[in-house]
Coordinates of C-alpha atoms in Angstrom, one line a residue:
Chain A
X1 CA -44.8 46.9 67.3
X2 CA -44.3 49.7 64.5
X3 CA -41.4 48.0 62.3
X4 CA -39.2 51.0 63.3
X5 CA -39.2 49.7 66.6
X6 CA -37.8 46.4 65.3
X7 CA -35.1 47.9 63.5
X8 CA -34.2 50.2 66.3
X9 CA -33.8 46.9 68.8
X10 CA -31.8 45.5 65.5
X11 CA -29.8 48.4 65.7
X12 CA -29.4 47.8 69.3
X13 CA -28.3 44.1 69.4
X14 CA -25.8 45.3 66.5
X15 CA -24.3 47.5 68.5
X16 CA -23.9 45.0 71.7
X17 CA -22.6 42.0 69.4
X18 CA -20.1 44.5 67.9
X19 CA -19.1 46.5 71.2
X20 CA -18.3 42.7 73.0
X21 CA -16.3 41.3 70.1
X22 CA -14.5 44.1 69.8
X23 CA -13.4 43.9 73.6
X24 CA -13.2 39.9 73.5
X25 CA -10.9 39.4 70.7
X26 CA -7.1 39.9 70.4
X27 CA -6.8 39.8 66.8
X28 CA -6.6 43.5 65.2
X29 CA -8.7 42.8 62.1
X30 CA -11.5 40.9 63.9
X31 CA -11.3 44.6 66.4
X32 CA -11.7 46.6 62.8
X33 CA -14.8 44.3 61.9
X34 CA -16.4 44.4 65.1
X35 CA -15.9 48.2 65.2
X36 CA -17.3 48.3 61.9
X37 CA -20.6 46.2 62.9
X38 CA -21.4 48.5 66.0
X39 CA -21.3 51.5 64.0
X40 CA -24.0 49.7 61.4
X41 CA -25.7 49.7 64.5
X42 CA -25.6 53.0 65.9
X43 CA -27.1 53.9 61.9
X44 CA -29.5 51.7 62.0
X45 CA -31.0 53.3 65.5
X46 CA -30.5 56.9 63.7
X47 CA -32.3 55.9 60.4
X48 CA -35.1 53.9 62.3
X49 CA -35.8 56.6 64.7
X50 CA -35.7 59.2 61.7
X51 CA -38.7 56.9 60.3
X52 CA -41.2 57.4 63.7
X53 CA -43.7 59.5 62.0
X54 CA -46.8 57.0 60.9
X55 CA -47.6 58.7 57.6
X56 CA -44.9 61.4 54.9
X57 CA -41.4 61.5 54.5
X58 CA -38.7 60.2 56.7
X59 CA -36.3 62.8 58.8
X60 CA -34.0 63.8 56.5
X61 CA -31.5 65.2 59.0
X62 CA -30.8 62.1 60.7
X63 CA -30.3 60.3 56.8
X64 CA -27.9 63.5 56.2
X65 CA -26.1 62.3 59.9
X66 CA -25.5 59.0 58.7
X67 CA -24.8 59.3 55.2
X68 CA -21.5 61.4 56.7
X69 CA -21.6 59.4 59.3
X70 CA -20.5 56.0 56.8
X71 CA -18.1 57.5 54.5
X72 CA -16.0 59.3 58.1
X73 CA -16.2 55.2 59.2
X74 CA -14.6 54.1 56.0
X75 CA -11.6 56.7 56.5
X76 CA -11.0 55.0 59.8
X77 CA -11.1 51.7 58.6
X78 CA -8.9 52.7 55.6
X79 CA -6.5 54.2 57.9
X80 CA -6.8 51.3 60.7
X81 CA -6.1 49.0 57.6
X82 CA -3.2 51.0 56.6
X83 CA -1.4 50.7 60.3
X84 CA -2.5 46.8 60.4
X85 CA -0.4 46.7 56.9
X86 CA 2.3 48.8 58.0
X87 CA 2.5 46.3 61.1
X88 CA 2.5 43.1 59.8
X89 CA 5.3 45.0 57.2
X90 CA 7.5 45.5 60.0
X91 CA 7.1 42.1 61.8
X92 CA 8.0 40.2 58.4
X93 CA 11.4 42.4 58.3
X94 CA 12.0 41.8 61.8
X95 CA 14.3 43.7 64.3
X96 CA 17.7 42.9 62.9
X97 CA 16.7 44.2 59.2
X98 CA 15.0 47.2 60.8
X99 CA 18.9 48.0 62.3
X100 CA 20.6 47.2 59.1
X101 CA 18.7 50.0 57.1
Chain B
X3 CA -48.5 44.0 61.9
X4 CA -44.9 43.8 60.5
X5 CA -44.2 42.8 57.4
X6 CA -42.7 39.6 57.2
X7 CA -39.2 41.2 55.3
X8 CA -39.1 44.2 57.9
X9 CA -39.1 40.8 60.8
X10 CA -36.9 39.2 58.2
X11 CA -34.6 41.1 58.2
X12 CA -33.9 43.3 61.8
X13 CA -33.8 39.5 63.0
X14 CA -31.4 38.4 60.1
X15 CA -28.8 41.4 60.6
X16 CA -27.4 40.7 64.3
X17 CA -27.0 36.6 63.5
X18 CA -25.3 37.6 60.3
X19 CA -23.3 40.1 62.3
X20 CA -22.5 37.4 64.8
X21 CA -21.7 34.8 62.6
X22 CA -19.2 38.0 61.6
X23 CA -17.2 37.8 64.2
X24 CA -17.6 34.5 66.0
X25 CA -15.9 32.6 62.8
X26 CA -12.5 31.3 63.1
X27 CA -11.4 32.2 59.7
X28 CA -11.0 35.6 58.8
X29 CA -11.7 35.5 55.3
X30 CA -15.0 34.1 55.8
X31 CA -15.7 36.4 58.2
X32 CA -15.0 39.9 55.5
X33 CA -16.9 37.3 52.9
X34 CA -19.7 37.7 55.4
X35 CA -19.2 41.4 56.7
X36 CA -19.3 42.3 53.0
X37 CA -23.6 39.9 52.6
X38 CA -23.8 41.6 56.2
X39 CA -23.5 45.3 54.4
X40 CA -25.7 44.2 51.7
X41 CA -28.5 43.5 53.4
X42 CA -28.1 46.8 55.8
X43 CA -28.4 48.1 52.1
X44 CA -31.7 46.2 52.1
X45 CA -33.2 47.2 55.3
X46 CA -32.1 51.0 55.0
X47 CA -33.8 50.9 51.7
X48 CA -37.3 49.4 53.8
X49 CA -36.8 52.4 55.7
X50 CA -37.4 55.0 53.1
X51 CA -33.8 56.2 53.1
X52 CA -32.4 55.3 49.5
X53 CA -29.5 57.5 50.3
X54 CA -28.3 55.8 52.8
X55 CA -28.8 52.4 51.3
X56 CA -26.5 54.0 47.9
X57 CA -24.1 55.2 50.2
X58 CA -23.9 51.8 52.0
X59 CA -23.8 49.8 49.3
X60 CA -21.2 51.6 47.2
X61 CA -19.0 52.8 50.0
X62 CA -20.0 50.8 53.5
X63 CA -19.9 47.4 51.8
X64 CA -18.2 48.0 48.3
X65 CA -15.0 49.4 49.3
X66 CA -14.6 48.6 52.6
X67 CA -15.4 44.9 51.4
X68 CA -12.4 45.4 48.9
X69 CA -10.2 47.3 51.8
X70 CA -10.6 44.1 54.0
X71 CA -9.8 41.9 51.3
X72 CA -6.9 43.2 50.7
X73 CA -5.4 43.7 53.6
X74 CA -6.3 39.8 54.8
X75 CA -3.3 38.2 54.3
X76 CA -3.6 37.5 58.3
X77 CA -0.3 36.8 60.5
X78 CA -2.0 36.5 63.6
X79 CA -3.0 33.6 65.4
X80 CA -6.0 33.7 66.8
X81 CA -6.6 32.8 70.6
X82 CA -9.8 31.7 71.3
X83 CA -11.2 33.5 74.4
X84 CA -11.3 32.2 77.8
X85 CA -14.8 30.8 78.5
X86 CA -15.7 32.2 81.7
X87 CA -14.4 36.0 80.4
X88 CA -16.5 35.1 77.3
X89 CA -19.4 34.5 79.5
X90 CA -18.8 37.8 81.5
X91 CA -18.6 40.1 78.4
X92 CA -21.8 38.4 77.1
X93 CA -23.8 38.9 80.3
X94 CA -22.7 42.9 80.0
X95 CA -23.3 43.3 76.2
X96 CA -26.7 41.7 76.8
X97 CA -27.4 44.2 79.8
X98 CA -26.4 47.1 77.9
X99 CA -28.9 46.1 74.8
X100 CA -31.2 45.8 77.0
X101 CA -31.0 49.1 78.4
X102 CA -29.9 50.8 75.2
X103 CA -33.5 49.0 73.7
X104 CA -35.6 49.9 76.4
X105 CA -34.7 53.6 76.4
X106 CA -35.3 53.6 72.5
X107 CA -38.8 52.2 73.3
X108 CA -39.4 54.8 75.7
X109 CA -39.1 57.6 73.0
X110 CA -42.3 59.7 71.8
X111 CA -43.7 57.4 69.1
X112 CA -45.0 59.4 65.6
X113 CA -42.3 62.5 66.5
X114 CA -41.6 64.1 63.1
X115 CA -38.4 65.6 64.1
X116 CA -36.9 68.1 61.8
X117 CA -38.9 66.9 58.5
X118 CA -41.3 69.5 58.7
X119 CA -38.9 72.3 59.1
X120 CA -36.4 70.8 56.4
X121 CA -39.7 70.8 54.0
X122 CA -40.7 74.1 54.6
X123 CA -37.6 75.7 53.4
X124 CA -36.2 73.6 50.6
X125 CA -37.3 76.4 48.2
X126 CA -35.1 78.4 49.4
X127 CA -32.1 75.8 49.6
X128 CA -32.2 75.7 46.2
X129 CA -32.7 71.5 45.6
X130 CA -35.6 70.1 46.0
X131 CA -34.3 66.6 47.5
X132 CA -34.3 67.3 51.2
X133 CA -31.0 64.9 51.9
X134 CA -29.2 67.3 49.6
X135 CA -31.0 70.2 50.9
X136 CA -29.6 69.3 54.5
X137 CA -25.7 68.3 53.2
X138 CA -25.2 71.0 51.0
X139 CA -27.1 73.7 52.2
X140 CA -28.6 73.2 56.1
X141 CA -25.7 71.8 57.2
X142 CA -22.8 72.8 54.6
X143 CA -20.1 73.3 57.5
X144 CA -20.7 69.3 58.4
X145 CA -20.1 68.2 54.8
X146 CA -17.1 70.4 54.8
X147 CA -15.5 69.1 57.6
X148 CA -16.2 65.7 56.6
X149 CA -14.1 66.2 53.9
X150 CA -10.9 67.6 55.6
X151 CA -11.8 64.5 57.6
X152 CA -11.5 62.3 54.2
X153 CA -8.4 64.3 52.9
X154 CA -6.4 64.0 56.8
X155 CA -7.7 60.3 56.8
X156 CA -6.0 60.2 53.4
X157 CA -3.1 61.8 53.9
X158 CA -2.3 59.5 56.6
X159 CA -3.2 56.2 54.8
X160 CA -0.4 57.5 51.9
X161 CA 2.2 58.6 54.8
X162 CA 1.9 55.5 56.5
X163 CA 1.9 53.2 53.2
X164 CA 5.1 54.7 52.1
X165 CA 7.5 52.6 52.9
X166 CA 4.9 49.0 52.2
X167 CA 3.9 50.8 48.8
X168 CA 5.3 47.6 47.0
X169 CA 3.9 44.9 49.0
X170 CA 0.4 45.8 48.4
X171 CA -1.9 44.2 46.2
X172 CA -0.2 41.0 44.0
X173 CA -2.1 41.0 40.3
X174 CA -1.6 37.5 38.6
X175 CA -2.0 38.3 35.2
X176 CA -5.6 38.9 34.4
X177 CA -7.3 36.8 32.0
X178 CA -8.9 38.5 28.9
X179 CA -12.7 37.3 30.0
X180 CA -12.1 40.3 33.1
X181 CA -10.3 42.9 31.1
X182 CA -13.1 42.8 28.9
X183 CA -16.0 43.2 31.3
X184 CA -14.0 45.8 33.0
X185 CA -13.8 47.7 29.8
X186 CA -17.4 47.1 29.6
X187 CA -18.2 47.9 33.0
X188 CA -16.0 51.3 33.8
X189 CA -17.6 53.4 31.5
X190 CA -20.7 52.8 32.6
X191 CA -19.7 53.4 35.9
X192 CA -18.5 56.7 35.2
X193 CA -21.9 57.6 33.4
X194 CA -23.6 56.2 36.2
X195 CA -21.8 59.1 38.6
X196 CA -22.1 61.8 36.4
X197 CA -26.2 60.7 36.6
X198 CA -26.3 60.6 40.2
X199 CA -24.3 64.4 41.0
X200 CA -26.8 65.2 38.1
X201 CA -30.0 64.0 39.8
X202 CA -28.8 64.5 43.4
X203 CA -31.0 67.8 43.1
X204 CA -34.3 66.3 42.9
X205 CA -33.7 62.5 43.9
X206 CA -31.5 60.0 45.7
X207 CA -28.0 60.4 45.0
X208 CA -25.2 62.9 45.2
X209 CA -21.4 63.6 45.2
X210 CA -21.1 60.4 47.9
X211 CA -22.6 58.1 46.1
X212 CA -21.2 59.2 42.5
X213 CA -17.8 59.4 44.3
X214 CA -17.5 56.0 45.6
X215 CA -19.1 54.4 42.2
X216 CA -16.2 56.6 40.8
X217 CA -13.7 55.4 43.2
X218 CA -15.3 51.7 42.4
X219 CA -14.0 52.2 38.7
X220 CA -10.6 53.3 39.3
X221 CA -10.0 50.1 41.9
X222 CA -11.1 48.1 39.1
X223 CA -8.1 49.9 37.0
X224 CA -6.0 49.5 39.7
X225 CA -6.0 45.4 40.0
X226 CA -6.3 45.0 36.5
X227 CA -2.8 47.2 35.9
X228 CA -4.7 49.5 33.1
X229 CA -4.1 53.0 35.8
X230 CA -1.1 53.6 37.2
X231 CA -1.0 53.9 40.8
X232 CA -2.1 57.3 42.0
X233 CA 1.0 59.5 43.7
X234 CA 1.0 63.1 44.7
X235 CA 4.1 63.3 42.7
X236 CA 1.1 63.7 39.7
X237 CA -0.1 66.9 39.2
X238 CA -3.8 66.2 38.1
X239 CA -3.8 63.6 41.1
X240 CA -3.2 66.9 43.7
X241 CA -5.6 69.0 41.3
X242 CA -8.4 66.1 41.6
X243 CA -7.4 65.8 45.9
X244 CA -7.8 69.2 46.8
X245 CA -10.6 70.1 44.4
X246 CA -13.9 70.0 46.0
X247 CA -12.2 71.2 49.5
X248 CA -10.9 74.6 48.3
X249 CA -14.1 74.8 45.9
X250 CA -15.8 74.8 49.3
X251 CA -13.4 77.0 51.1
X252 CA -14.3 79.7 48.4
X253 CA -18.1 79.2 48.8
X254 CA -17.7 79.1 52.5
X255 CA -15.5 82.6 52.4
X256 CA -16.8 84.8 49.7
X257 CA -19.7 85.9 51.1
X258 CA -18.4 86.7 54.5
X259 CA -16.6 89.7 52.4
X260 CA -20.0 90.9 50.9
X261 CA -21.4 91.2 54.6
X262 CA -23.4 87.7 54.6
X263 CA -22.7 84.8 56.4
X264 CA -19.9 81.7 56.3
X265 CA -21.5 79.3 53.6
X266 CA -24.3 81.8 53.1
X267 CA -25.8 81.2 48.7
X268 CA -27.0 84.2 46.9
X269 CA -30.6 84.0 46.2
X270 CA -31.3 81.7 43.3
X271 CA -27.9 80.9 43.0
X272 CA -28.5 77.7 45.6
X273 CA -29.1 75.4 42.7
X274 CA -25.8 76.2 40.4
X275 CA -23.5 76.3 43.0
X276 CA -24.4 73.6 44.9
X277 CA -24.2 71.1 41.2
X278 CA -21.3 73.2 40.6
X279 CA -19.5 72.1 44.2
X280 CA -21.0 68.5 44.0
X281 CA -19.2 67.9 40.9
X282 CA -16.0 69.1 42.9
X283 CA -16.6 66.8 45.3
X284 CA -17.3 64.2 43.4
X285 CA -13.7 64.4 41.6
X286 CA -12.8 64.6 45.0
X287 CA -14.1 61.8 46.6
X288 CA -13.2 59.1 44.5
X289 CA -9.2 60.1 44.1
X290 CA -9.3 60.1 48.4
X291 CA -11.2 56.6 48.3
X292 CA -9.0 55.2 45.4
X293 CA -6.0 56.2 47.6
X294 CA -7.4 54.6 50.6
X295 CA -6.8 51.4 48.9
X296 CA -3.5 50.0 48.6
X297 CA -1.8 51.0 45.5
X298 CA 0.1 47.9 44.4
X299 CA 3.5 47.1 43.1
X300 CA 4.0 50.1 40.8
X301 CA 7.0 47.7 38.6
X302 CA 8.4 44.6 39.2
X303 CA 11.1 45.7 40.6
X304 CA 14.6 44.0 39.3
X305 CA 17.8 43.0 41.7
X306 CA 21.3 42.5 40.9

C-alpha cells in the first residue's frame, strides 16, 4: 500500500467520524466541530490523491482547491460561531427583557 | 513499505478526531480539535504540500482554535445519545467509509493529474511556484470569489455581533511577563508576512498564509487591550476590508476594455501584478479574519 492510499482511507474515516457526530449530537458547538473534522477529511482525500504520481511534484491544483477550500471553512465556522453567540445572547436575556426593549 | 510516521499518523488522525467529539467536555474537546489540526499540519506537510500545511496551521487550527475558545462559554447541556440510535448511525458511517474507501482504492494509481500541464506553463504565469501559479493566475476567478466569500462571511459575523459586541471576550488584566512577549512576538509576526507574500513567487507561502499570521498578530492586540477593536465606523479599517477585492476587480476588468480577457496579465507583467495584488490581499485578509473574532468590550461601560 503506497502511503497515499493510507491517508486517503484516513481521510475517509475522517470524514465518517465527523459526518455521524455531526448527526448524533444535539449540542450546536459539538455540530460546528464535527463539521469541522469531516471537512479535514474531504482535504486530506484531495491532497492525498493529488500525491498519486510515484516520482516529481505533487498536483498543485488540487493543493490550490484546498488551500481555498480551508480559509471558505473558517468563514463558516466564524459565522456559525457568531449565530451560536448571538443565541446563547438572547437566551441569557430571556423573553420578557426581549419585550421591554 | 510505509514509513512508520506516514502509518503513524493516517492511524493517529481519526482516534484523535474521535476522541474530538466523543468527550463530554467541550473544552477538552476544542483543546483537542486544536492537537487534531496540528498534526493534519504534520501529515499535509508528509505529503509534499507545505502550503496547505501553512495554511492549516495558521488559519485551520490557529484561529479557528482561538474562534472556539472563545466562544466556549457552553449553556447547553449535553444529552448523551440513545444507545441503540448510536449504534444505527455507527453501522451507516462505517458503511459509507467503506464505500467512500473502496472507490478511492479503485482510482488509476501513479495519475499525474494536472501537474504536468501546470509545469509546462508557469513561465508564462509569471511565478514560478506552481500553487501560486494556479491561485493567482490559472484560477484567478476562484481566489476572487473566495474573497467576496470571506468579505460576505464577514459582513455577517459583524451584523450579527452587533448587538453582543460587549459580551465578547472578558480580558483580566494581563500580567507584564505576556505584554512583553507580545511586544516581542508581533513584530516578528508582521515581518514574518511581509516574507511569505514576498517569497510566495518562488516558494511556499502567499497572501493566505501571511494574512492569517497577520490576523494572528492583531488577535494578540486584541486580548491584550493594546488595538482597539476594529469597527467600519474607521476609515483605514474599510480601506484595509475592501482592498485586495476592488484591487482584483480592476485586474479582473481592465483588460476586458483593451480587447483581452476577464483576469487576462499583460505579458511580463504576471509577476508585478500578481506581488502587487497579493500584498492587497494580504491587508485584506487579516482585517476580515481579525473581525471574525469577537471584538471584546470596547469600555467598561458605567451605570447610574
Amino acid at each position: 500500500m503506497p502511503p497515499w492510499l493510507a491517508y486517503a482511507a484516513s481521510g475517509v474515516s475522517l470524514f465518517a467520524v465527523g459526518m455521524s457526530a455531526l448527526v448524533l449530537h444535539g449540542e450546536v458547538m459539538r455540530k460546528i466541530l464535527a463539521a469541522n473534522v469531516s471537512a479535514s477529511g474531504v482535504f486530506l482525500v484531495l491532497v492525498a490523491l493529488a500525491r498519486r504520481a510515484p516520482k516529481g511534484p505533487p498536483d498543485p491544483v488540487p493543493h490550490a482547491l484546498v488551500l481555498t477550500g480551508i480559509v471558505v471553512s473558517v468563514s463558516a465556522t466564524a459565522l456559525a460561531l457568531a449565530l451560536v453567540r448571538q443565541l446563547r445572547h438572547g437566551a441569557q436575556l430571556g423573553p420578557s427583557d426581549e419585550r421591554r426593549r | 513499505m510505509i514509513p512508520p510516521i506516514d502509518l503513524l499518523l493516517a492511524t493517529a488522525l481519526p482516534l484523535i478526531a474521535w476522541r474530538v467529539l466523543a468527550t463530554d467536555e467541550l473544552p477538552t474537546s476544542v483543546v483537542l480539535f486544536i492537537a487534531f489540526g496540528l498534526l493534519s499540519a504534520l501529515a499535509w506537510a508528509r505529503l509534499d504540500a507545505p502550503d496547505v500545511a501553512l495554511v492549516e496551521a495558521a488559519v485551520g487550527t490557529g484561529l479557528t482554535g482561538a474562534l472556539l475558545m472563545s466562544s466556549l462559554r457552553s449553556m447547553e447541556r449535553p444529552r448523551p445519545p440513545s444507545p441503540w440510535r448510536a449504534r444505527a448511525i455507527a453501522l451507516v458511517a462505517a458503511a459509507i467509509a467503506v464505500a467512500l474507501a473502496s472507490v478511492v482504492a479503485l482510482l488509476p494509481r501513479g495519475a499525474l493529474g494536472l501537474g504536468p500541464a501546470v509545469l509546462a506553463r508557469s513561465e508564462e504565469s509569471g511565478v514560478a511556484q506552481p500553487v501560486t501559479a494556479v491561485l493567482m493566475n490559472f484560477r484567478g476567478h476562484d481566489t476572487h470569489l473566495e474573497m467576496l466569500v470571506l468579505l460576505a462571511a464577514s459582513i455577517g459575523v459583524l451584523s450579527i455581533q452587533h448587538g453582543t459586541a460587549s459580551h465578547g471576550v472578558d480580558t483580566a488584566p494581563t500580567s507584564s511577563v505576556v505584554m512583553m512577549l507580545v511586544e516581542l512576538i508581533v513584530p516578528a509576526l508582521v515581518v514574518l508576512a511581509g516574507y511569505l507574500v514576498w517569497r510566495g513567487s518562488r516558494a511556499p507561502g502567499g497572501a493566505f498564509q501571511a494574512g492569517a499570521i497577520l490576523a494572528g498578530g492583531a488577535v494578540l492586540l486584541l486580548l491584550t487591550r493594546r488595538m482597539a477593536p476594529l469597527s467600519l465606523e474607521r476609515q483605514m479599517v474599510r480601506m484595509f476590508l475592501f482592498a485586495g477585492p476592488v484591487l482584483f476587480f480592476l485586474v479582473a476588468a481592465v483588460p476586458l476594455g483593451f480587447g483581452g480577457d476577464m483576469l487576462e496579465y499583460p505579458r511580463g507583467w504576471g509577476g508585478s501584478l500578481i506581488l502587487g495584488l497579493e500584498s492587497a490581499l494580504t491587508l485584506s485578509i487579516a482585517t476580515i479574519l481579525t473581525m471574525f473574532f469577537p471584538q471584546g468590550a470596547p469600555a467598561p461601560r458605567r451605570r447610574g
